[in-house]
């Protein structure tokens, strides 16, 4: 590493990244948490995160933490806020750049800290270390806001899915219940879904078509601008 010739002589903060990792089990949103093995907050749950390396950009640090905990080298990741309260970390002055990630549960593999990592349903998350309760509230609020402007929820679904699975995902994110017919019509009208020739059997002996996400149509719509209202 190149030697630094100049150093700022005044006290300055350390920088970390924290990553709120969302997964969807078909019914509920889940959050991946890590049990802390050291002080402060030993034994408490927290988000994957850590101090940035001196030669590392914030997003690179967040992706490194994501890979270490999930085994995923690529995933949807989005920066949503910077947390800078002076007393947020009892060790020293620490600023955290926060991201949220959307992953498919089936793609997640055990990372190095697998024994200390656990998925929690969003409505059953325990009290978290540091200011991570606040981070979770803001991440969830941002996810709910963003889903109106781009179909980011597709990152949580398998490549092919039923319309019912899509409805359950949107209901889980927005914490509401939709009328089945209205939801189907609205999503089809957007033109961002491809209906495949494949079907899966249903308990009532009927079959449901599988759909896939049409990225080209979405990118075209995104350039024009849209807002998804329910």
PDB file of C-alpha atoms in Angstrom:
ATOM      1  CA  UNK A   1       0.000   0.000   0.000  1.00  0.00           C
ATOM      2  CA  UNK A   2       1.232   3.485  -0.834  1.00  0.00           C
ATOM      3  CA  UNK A   3       2.494   5.460   2.155  1.00  0.00           C
ATOM      4  CA  UNK A   4       0.365   8.472   3.004  1.00  0.00           C
ATOM      5  CA  UNK A   5       2.371  11.693   3.067  1.00  0.00           C
ATOM      6  CA  UNK A   6      -0.237  13.818   4.801  1.00  0.00           C
ATOM      7  CA  UNK A   7      -2.317  13.138   7.883  1.00  0.00           C
ATOM      8  CA  UNK A   8      -5.120  15.208   9.344  1.00  0.00           C
ATOM      9  CA  UNK A   9      -3.932  16.169  12.845  1.00  0.00           C
ATOM     10  CA  UNK A  10      -7.398  16.704  14.360  1.00  0.00           C
ATOM     11  CA  UNK A  11      -9.589  13.892  15.773  1.00  0.00           C
ATOM     12  CA  UNK A  12     -11.777  12.311  13.112  1.00  0.00           C
ATOM     13  CA  UNK A  13     -14.328   9.481  13.068  1.00  0.00           C
ATOM     14  CA  UNK A  14     -14.008   5.903  11.947  1.00  0.00           C
ATOM     15  CA  UNK A  15     -16.326   4.656   9.201  1.00  0.00           C
ATOM     16  CA  UNK A  16     -18.267   1.410   9.039  1.00  0.00           C
ATOM     17  CA  UNK A  17     -20.912  -0.122   6.811  1.00  0.00           C
ATOM     18  CA  UNK A  18     -23.989  -1.977   8.028  1.00  0.00           C
ATOM     19  CA  UNK A  19     -26.086  -4.139   5.721  1.00  0.00           C
ATOM     20  CA  UNK A  20     -29.765  -4.930   6.303  1.00  0.00           C
ATOM     21  CA  UNK A  21     -30.273  -8.187   4.404  1.00  0.00           C
ATOM     22  CA  UNK A  22     -33.888  -8.959   3.437  1.00  0.00           C
ATOM     23  CA  UNK A  23     -35.072 -12.400   2.357  1.00  0.00           C
ATOM     24  CA  UNK A  24     -38.582 -13.701   1.545  1.00  0.00           C
ATOM     25  CA  UNK A  25     -39.782 -17.171   2.598  1.00  0.00           C
ATOM     26  CA  UNK A  26     -42.960 -17.122   0.515  1.00  0.00           C
ATOM     27  CA  UNK A  27     -45.049 -15.591   3.277  1.00  0.00           C
ATOM     28  CA  UNK A  28     -42.962 -13.197   5.347  1.00  0.00           C
ATOM     29  CA  UNK A  29     -39.979 -10.901   5.025  1.00  0.00           C
ATOM     30  CA  UNK A  30     -36.965 -12.113   6.969  1.00  0.00           C
ATOM     31  CA  UNK A  31     -33.851 -10.326   8.234  1.00  0.00           C
ATOM     32  CA  UNK A  32     -30.387 -11.860   8.572  1.00  0.00           C
ATOM     33  CA  UNK A  33     -28.782 -11.022  11.927  1.00  0.00           C
ATOM     34  CA  UNK A  34     -25.430 -11.805  13.514  1.00  0.00           C
ATOM     35  CA  UNK A  35     -24.981 -12.596  17.209  1.00  0.00           C
ATOM     36  CA  UNK A  36     -22.116 -10.489  18.517  1.00  0.00           C
ATOM     37  CA  UNK A  37     -19.315 -12.488  20.125  1.00  0.00           C
ATOM     38  CA  UNK A  38     -17.435  -9.549  21.642  1.00  0.00           C
ATOM     39  CA  UNK A  39     -18.138  -6.393  23.564  1.00  0.00           C
ATOM     40  CA  UNK A  40     -19.808  -4.016  23.259  1.00  0.00           C
ATOM     41  CA  UNK A  41     -23.217  -5.706  23.202  1.00  0.00           C
ATOM     42  CA  UNK A  42     -21.787  -9.214  23.452  1.00  0.00           C
ATOM     43  CA  UNK A  43     -24.587 -11.753  22.905  1.00  0.00           C
ATOM     44  CA  UNK A  44     -26.906  -9.201  21.237  1.00  0.00           C
ATOM     45  CA  UNK A  45     -28.048  -9.423  17.634  1.00  0.00           C
ATOM     46  CA  UNK A  46     -26.888  -6.918  15.027  1.00  0.00           C
ATOM     47  CA  UNK A  47     -26.621  -6.444  11.287  1.00  0.00           C
ATOM     48  CA  UNK A  48     -23.623  -7.713   9.335  1.00  0.00           C
ATOM     49  CA  UNK A  49     -21.130  -4.900   9.098  1.00  0.00           C
ATOM     50  CA  UNK A  50     -17.698  -3.720   9.996  1.00  0.00           C
ATOM     51  CA  UNK A  51     -15.039  -1.071   9.623  1.00  0.00           C
ATOM     52  CA  UNK A  52     -14.016  -0.058   6.145  1.00  0.00           C
ATOM     53  CA  UNK A  53     -10.544  -0.983   5.003  1.00  0.00           C
ATOM     54  CA  UNK A  54      -8.363   2.032   4.317  1.00  0.00           C
ATOM     55  CA  UNK A  55      -8.348   1.338   0.569  1.00  0.00           C
ATOM     56  CA  UNK A  56     -12.022   0.318   0.299  1.00  0.00           C
ATOM     57  CA  UNK A  57     -15.071   2.195  -0.998  1.00  0.00           C
ATOM     58  CA  UNK A  58     -18.223   2.017   1.118  1.00  0.00           C
ATOM     59  CA  UNK A  59     -20.181  -0.167  -1.296  1.00  0.00           C
ATOM     60  CA  UNK A  60     -17.215  -2.512  -1.653  1.00  0.00           C
ATOM     61  CA  UNK A  61     -17.150  -2.870   2.130  1.00  0.00           C
ATOM     62  CA  UNK A  62     -20.867  -3.591   2.249  1.00  0.00           C
ATOM     63  CA  UNK A  63     -20.541  -6.187  -0.515  1.00  0.00           C
ATOM     64  CA  UNK A  64     -17.611  -7.795   1.292  1.00  0.00           C
ATOM     65  CA  UNK A  65     -19.714  -8.155   4.437  1.00  0.00           C
ATOM     66  CA  UNK A  66     -22.617  -9.489   2.372  1.00  0.00           C
ATOM     67  CA  UNK A  67     -20.368 -12.127   0.779  1.00  0.00           C
ATOM     68  CA  UNK A  68     -18.886 -13.175   4.120  1.00  0.00           C
ATOM     69  CA  UNK A  69     -22.342 -13.788   5.617  1.00  0.00           C
ATOM     70  CA  UNK A  70     -24.301 -15.144   2.621  1.00  0.00           C
ATOM     71  CA  UNK A  71     -21.746 -16.382   0.093  1.00  0.00           C
ATOM     72  CA  UNK A  72     -23.308 -14.056  -2.520  1.00  0.00           C
ATOM     73  CA  UNK A  73     -20.877 -12.164  -4.720  1.00  0.00           C
ATOM     74  CA  UNK A  74     -23.654 -10.303  -6.535  1.00  0.00           C
ATOM     75  CA  UNK A  75     -26.951  -9.111  -5.099  1.00  0.00           C
ATOM     76  CA  UNK A  76     -29.218  -6.082  -5.221  1.00  0.00           C
ATOM     77  CA  UNK A  77     -27.757  -3.578  -2.769  1.00  0.00           C
ATOM     78  CA  UNK A  78     -28.782   0.004  -2.128  1.00  0.00           C
ATOM     79  CA  UNK A  79     -27.413   2.730   0.139  1.00  0.00           C
ATOM     80  CA  UNK A  80     -30.253   4.369   2.073  1.00  0.00           C
ATOM     81  CA  UNK A  81     -28.835   6.471   4.928  1.00  0.00           C
ATOM     82  CA  UNK A  82     -25.780   7.522   6.923  1.00  0.00           C
ATOM     83  CA  UNK A  83     -25.950   7.259  10.711  1.00  0.00           C
ATOM     84  CA  UNK A  84     -23.738   9.721  12.546  1.00  0.00           C
ATOM     85  CA  UNK A  85     -25.031  10.301  16.086  1.00  0.00           C
ATOM     86  CA  UNK A  86     -21.937  11.024  18.210  1.00  0.00           C
ATOM     87  CA  UNK A  87     -22.826   8.404  20.840  1.00  0.00           C
ATOM     88  CA  UNK A  88     -24.026   5.611  18.562  1.00  0.00           C
ATOM     89  CA  UNK A  89     -20.963   3.448  19.317  1.00  0.00           C
ATOM     90  CA  UNK A  90     -19.532   3.364  22.877  1.00  0.00           C
ATOM     91  CA  UNK A  91     -16.042   2.485  21.635  1.00  0.00           C
ATOM     92  CA  UNK A  92     -15.265   5.579  19.590  1.00  0.00           C
ATOM     93  CA  UNK A  93     -16.734   8.115  17.189  1.00  0.00           C
ATOM     94  CA  UNK A  94     -18.145   5.955  14.374  1.00  0.00           C
ATOM     95  CA  UNK A  95     -20.165   6.910  11.301  1.00  0.00           C
ATOM     96  CA  UNK A  96     -22.021   4.082   9.571  1.00  0.00           C
ATOM     97  CA  UNK A  97     -23.051   4.065   5.920  1.00  0.00           C
ATOM     98  CA  UNK A  98     -26.090   1.785   5.755  1.00  0.00           C
ATOM     99  CA  UNK A  99     -27.261  -0.387   2.876  1.00  0.00           C
ATOM    100  CA  UNK A 100     -30.059  -2.838   2.384  1.00  0.00           C
ATOM    101  CA  UNK A 101     -29.715  -5.960   0.268  1.00  0.00           C
ATOM    102  CA  UNK A 102     -32.392  -8.166  -1.311  1.00  0.00           C
ATOM    103  CA  UNK A 103     -31.494 -11.834  -1.643  1.00  0.00           C
ATOM    104  CA  UNK A 104     -33.199 -15.108  -2.490  1.00  0.00           C
ATOM    105  CA  UNK A 105     -33.127 -17.406   0.523  1.00  0.00           C
ATOM    106  CA  UNK A 106     -32.362 -20.365  -1.743  1.00  0.00           C
ATOM    107  CA  UNK A 107     -29.186 -18.645  -2.971  1.00  0.00           C
ATOM    108  CA  UNK A 108     -27.774 -17.967   0.493  1.00  0.00           C
ATOM    109  CA  UNK A 109     -24.961 -20.227   1.679  1.00  0.00           C
ATOM    110  CA  UNK A 110     -23.392 -20.354   5.089  1.00  0.00           C
ATOM    111  CA  UNK A 111     -20.624 -17.797   5.520  1.00  0.00           C
ATOM    112  CA  UNK A 112     -17.643 -17.787   7.851  1.00  0.00           C
ATOM    113  CA  UNK A 113     -19.840 -16.737  10.778  1.00  0.00           C
ATOM    114  CA  UNK A 114     -22.587 -19.265  10.038  1.00  0.00           C
ATOM    115  CA  UNK A 115     -22.826 -20.424  13.659  1.00  0.00           C
ATOM    116  CA  UNK A 116     -23.630 -16.860  14.704  1.00  0.00           C
ATOM    117  CA  UNK A 117     -25.974 -15.953  11.830  1.00  0.00           C
ATOM    118  CA  UNK A 118     -29.748 -16.455  11.858  1.00  0.00           C
ATOM    119  CA  UNK A 119     -32.795 -15.386   9.850  1.00  0.00           C
ATOM    120  CA  UNK A 120     -35.594 -13.671  11.790  1.00  0.00           C
ATOM    121  CA  UNK A 121     -39.111 -12.831  10.520  1.00  0.00           C
ATOM    122  CA  UNK A 122     -39.454  -9.073  10.303  1.00  0.00           C
ATOM    123  CA  UNK A 123     -42.185  -9.073  12.963  1.00  0.00           C
ATOM    124  CA  UNK A 124     -40.072 -11.150  15.378  1.00  0.00           C
ATOM    125  CA  UNK A 125     -36.749  -9.308  15.312  1.00  0.00           C
ATOM    126  CA  UNK A 126     -35.278  -9.022  18.845  1.00  0.00           C
ATOM    127  CA  UNK A 127     -33.933  -5.796  20.329  1.00  0.00           C
ATOM    128  CA  UNK A 128     -30.743  -5.011  18.416  1.00  0.00           C
ATOM    129  CA  UNK A 129     -27.311  -3.706  19.383  1.00  0.00           C
ATOM    130  CA  UNK A 130     -26.089  -0.155  18.811  1.00  0.00           C
ATOM    131  CA  UNK A 131     -28.698   1.911  16.917  1.00  0.00           C
ATOM    132  CA  UNK A 132     -29.661  -1.001  14.680  1.00  0.00           C
ATOM    133  CA  UNK A 133     -33.336  -0.834  15.698  1.00  0.00           C
ATOM    134  CA  UNK A 134     -33.397   2.612  14.089  1.00  0.00           C
ATOM    135  CA  UNK A 135     -31.473   1.347  11.077  1.00  0.00           C
ATOM    136  CA  UNK A 136     -34.035  -1.443  10.594  1.00  0.00           C
ATOM    137  CA  UNK A 137     -36.982   0.961  10.794  1.00  0.00           C
ATOM    138  CA  UNK A 138     -35.431   3.267   8.220  1.00  0.00           C
ATOM    139  CA  UNK A 139     -34.443   0.391   5.913  1.00  0.00           C
ATOM    140  CA  UNK A 140     -37.981  -1.000   5.986  1.00  0.00           C
ATOM    141  CA  UNK A 141     -39.479   2.437   5.335  1.00  0.00           C
ATOM    142  CA  UNK A 142     -37.157   2.965   2.376  1.00  0.00           C
ATOM    143  CA  UNK A 143     -37.913  -0.487   0.950  1.00  0.00           C
ATOM    144  CA  UNK A 144     -41.650   0.228   1.127  1.00  0.00           C
ATOM    145  CA  UNK A 145     -41.162   3.604  -0.539  1.00  0.00           C
ATOM    146  CA  UNK A 146     -38.892   2.308  -3.274  1.00  0.00           C
ATOM    147  CA  UNK A 147     -41.163  -0.542  -4.320  1.00  0.00           C
ATOM    148  CA  UNK A 148     -43.599   2.046  -5.701  1.00  0.00           C
ATOM    149  CA  UNK A 149     -40.962   3.307  -8.156  1.00  0.00           C
ATOM    150  CA  UNK A 150     -39.208   0.127  -9.242  1.00  0.00           C
ATOM    151  CA  UNK A 151     -40.084  -3.557  -8.839  1.00  0.00           C
ATOM    152  CA  UNK A 152     -37.144  -4.307  -6.560  1.00  0.00           C
ATOM    153  CA  UNK A 153     -39.096  -7.094  -4.918  1.00  0.00           C
ATOM    154  CA  UNK A 154     -38.333  -9.365  -7.842  1.00  0.00           C
ATOM    155  CA  UNK A 155     -34.849  -9.771  -6.379  1.00  0.00           C
ATOM    156  CA  UNK A 156     -36.524 -11.735  -3.569  1.00  0.00           C
ATOM    157  CA  UNK A 157     -38.451 -14.137  -5.818  1.00  0.00           C
ATOM    158  CA  UNK A 158     -37.242 -17.147  -7.810  1.00  0.00           C
ATOM    159  CA  UNK A 159     -36.623 -16.470 -11.532  1.00  0.00           C
ATOM    160  CA  UNK A 160     -40.072 -17.928 -12.293  1.00  0.00           C
ATOM    161  CA  UNK A 161     -42.973 -17.313  -9.935  1.00  0.00           C
ATOM    162  CA  UNK A 162     -46.750 -17.361  -9.731  1.00  0.00           C
ATOM    163  CA  UNK A 163     -48.851 -14.231  -9.508  1.00  0.00           C
ATOM    164  CA  UNK A 164     -49.901 -15.358  -6.025  1.00  0.00           C
ATOM    165  CA  UNK A 165     -46.265 -15.462  -4.925  1.00  0.00           C
ATOM    166  CA  UNK A 166     -45.799 -11.942  -6.264  1.00  0.00           C
ATOM    167  CA  UNK A 167     -48.911 -10.737  -4.432  1.00  0.00           C
ATOM    168  CA  UNK A 168     -47.734 -12.309  -1.164  1.00  0.00           C
ATOM    169  CA  UNK A 169     -44.378 -10.568  -1.567  1.00  0.00           C
ATOM    170  CA  UNK A 170     -45.931  -7.142  -2.056  1.00  0.00           C
ATOM    171  CA  UNK A 171     -48.284  -7.762   0.867  1.00  0.00           C
ATOM    172  CA  UNK A 172     -45.333  -8.727   3.075  1.00  0.00           C
ATOM    173  CA  UNK A 173     -43.327  -5.637   2.124  1.00  0.00           C
ATOM    174  CA  UNK A 174     -46.195  -3.160   2.386  1.00  0.00           C
ATOM    175  CA  UNK A 175     -47.976  -4.894   5.287  1.00  0.00           C
ATOM    176  CA  UNK A 176     -51.354  -4.759   3.542  1.00  0.00           C
ATOM    177  CA  UNK A 177     -53.795  -7.159   1.882  1.00  0.00           C
ATOM    178  CA  UNK A 178     -54.735  -6.778  -1.794  1.00  0.00           C
ATOM    179  CA  UNK A 179     -57.790  -7.869  -3.715  1.00  0.00           C
ATOM    180  CA  UNK A 180     -56.571 -10.739  -5.874  1.00  0.00           C
ATOM    181  CA  UNK A 181     -58.237  -9.648  -9.126  1.00  0.00           C
ATOM    182  CA  UNK A 182     -57.220  -5.999  -8.815  1.00  0.00           C
ATOM    183  CA  UNK A 183     -53.626  -6.910  -8.036  1.00  0.00           C
ATOM    184  CA  UNK A 184     -53.377  -9.290 -10.992  1.00  0.00           C
ATOM    185  CA  UNK A 185     -54.843  -6.743 -13.396  1.00  0.00           C
ATOM    186  CA  UNK A 186     -52.565  -3.952 -12.164  1.00  0.00           C
ATOM    187  CA  UNK A 187     -49.381  -5.992 -12.435  1.00  0.00           C
ATOM    188  CA  UNK A 188     -50.241  -7.314 -15.891  1.00  0.00           C
ATOM    189  CA  UNK A 189     -51.125  -3.824 -17.097  1.00  0.00           C
ATOM    190  CA  UNK A 190     -47.634  -2.593 -16.205  1.00  0.00           C
ATOM    191  CA  UNK A 191     -46.161  -4.764 -18.949  1.00  0.00           C
ATOM    192  CA  UNK A 192     -43.148  -5.844 -16.921  1.00  0.00           C
ATOM    193  CA  UNK A 193     -44.122  -9.525 -16.639  1.00  0.00           C
ATOM    194  CA  UNK A 194     -43.694 -12.337 -19.135  1.00  0.00           C
ATOM    195  CA  UNK A 195     -46.177 -15.186 -18.841  1.00  0.00           C
ATOM    196  CA  UNK A 196     -44.378 -18.458 -19.530  1.00  0.00           C
ATOM    197  CA  UNK A 197     -45.871 -21.669 -20.888  1.00  0.00           C
ATOM    198  CA  UNK A 198     -45.072 -23.405 -17.609  1.00  0.00           C
ATOM    199  CA  UNK A 199     -47.621 -24.079 -14.889  1.00  0.00           C
ATOM    200  CA  UNK A 200     -47.609 -25.554 -11.396  1.00  0.00           C
ATOM    201  CA  UNK A 201     -50.473 -27.554  -9.834  1.00  0.00           C
ATOM    202  CA  UNK A 202     -52.647 -25.992  -7.141  1.00  0.00           C
ATOM    203  CA  UNK A 203     -54.443 -27.738  -4.249  1.00  0.00           C
ATOM    204  CA  UNK A 204     -57.847 -27.226  -5.955  1.00  0.00           C
ATOM    205  CA  UNK A 205     -56.654 -29.296  -8.948  1.00  0.00           C
ATOM    206  CA  UNK A 206     -56.220 -26.172 -11.054  1.00  0.00           C
ATOM    207  CA  UNK A 207     -52.913 -24.900 -12.377  1.00  0.00           C
ATOM    208  CA  UNK A 208     -51.172 -21.533 -12.054  1.00  0.00           C
ATOM    209  CA  UNK A 209     -49.035 -20.001 -14.772  1.00  0.00           C
ATOM    210  CA  UNK A 210     -45.464 -19.052 -13.984  1.00  0.00           C
ATOM    211  CA  UNK A 211     -44.222 -15.560 -14.791  1.00  0.00           C
ATOM    212  CA  UNK A 212     -40.805 -14.010 -15.209  1.00  0.00           C
ATOM    213  CA  UNK A 213     -39.613 -10.430 -14.940  1.00  0.00           C
ATOM    214  CA  UNK A 214     -39.178  -8.522 -18.235  1.00  0.00           C
ATOM    215  CA  UNK A 215     -36.122  -6.388 -17.510  1.00  0.00           C
ATOM    216  CA  UNK A 216     -36.175  -4.620 -20.907  1.00  0.00           C
ATOM    217  CA  UNK A 217     -39.753  -3.401 -20.444  1.00  0.00           C
ATOM    218  CA  UNK A 218     -39.003  -2.286 -16.925  1.00  0.00           C
ATOM    219  CA  UNK A 219     -35.893  -0.306 -17.928  1.00  0.00           C
ATOM    220  CA  UNK A 220     -37.878   1.439 -20.662  1.00  0.00           C
ATOM    221  CA  UNK A 221     -40.640   2.321 -18.217  1.00  0.00           C
ATOM    222  CA  UNK A 222     -38.128   3.483 -15.622  1.00  0.00           C
ATOM    223  CA  UNK A 223     -36.630   5.974 -18.080  1.00  0.00           C
ATOM    224  CA  UNK A 224     -40.070   7.468 -18.721  1.00  0.00           C
ATOM    225  CA  UNK A 225     -40.908   7.575 -15.033  1.00  0.00           C
ATOM    226  CA  UNK A 226     -43.787   5.868 -13.254  1.00  0.00           C
ATOM    227  CA  UNK A 227     -45.349   5.379  -9.849  1.00  0.00           C
ATOM    228  CA  UNK A 228     -47.071   2.178  -8.839  1.00  0.00           C
ATOM    229  CA  UNK A 229     -50.225   2.913  -6.857  1.00  0.00           C
ATOM    230  CA  UNK A 230     -52.336   0.285  -5.064  1.00  0.00           C
TER     231      UNK A 230
END
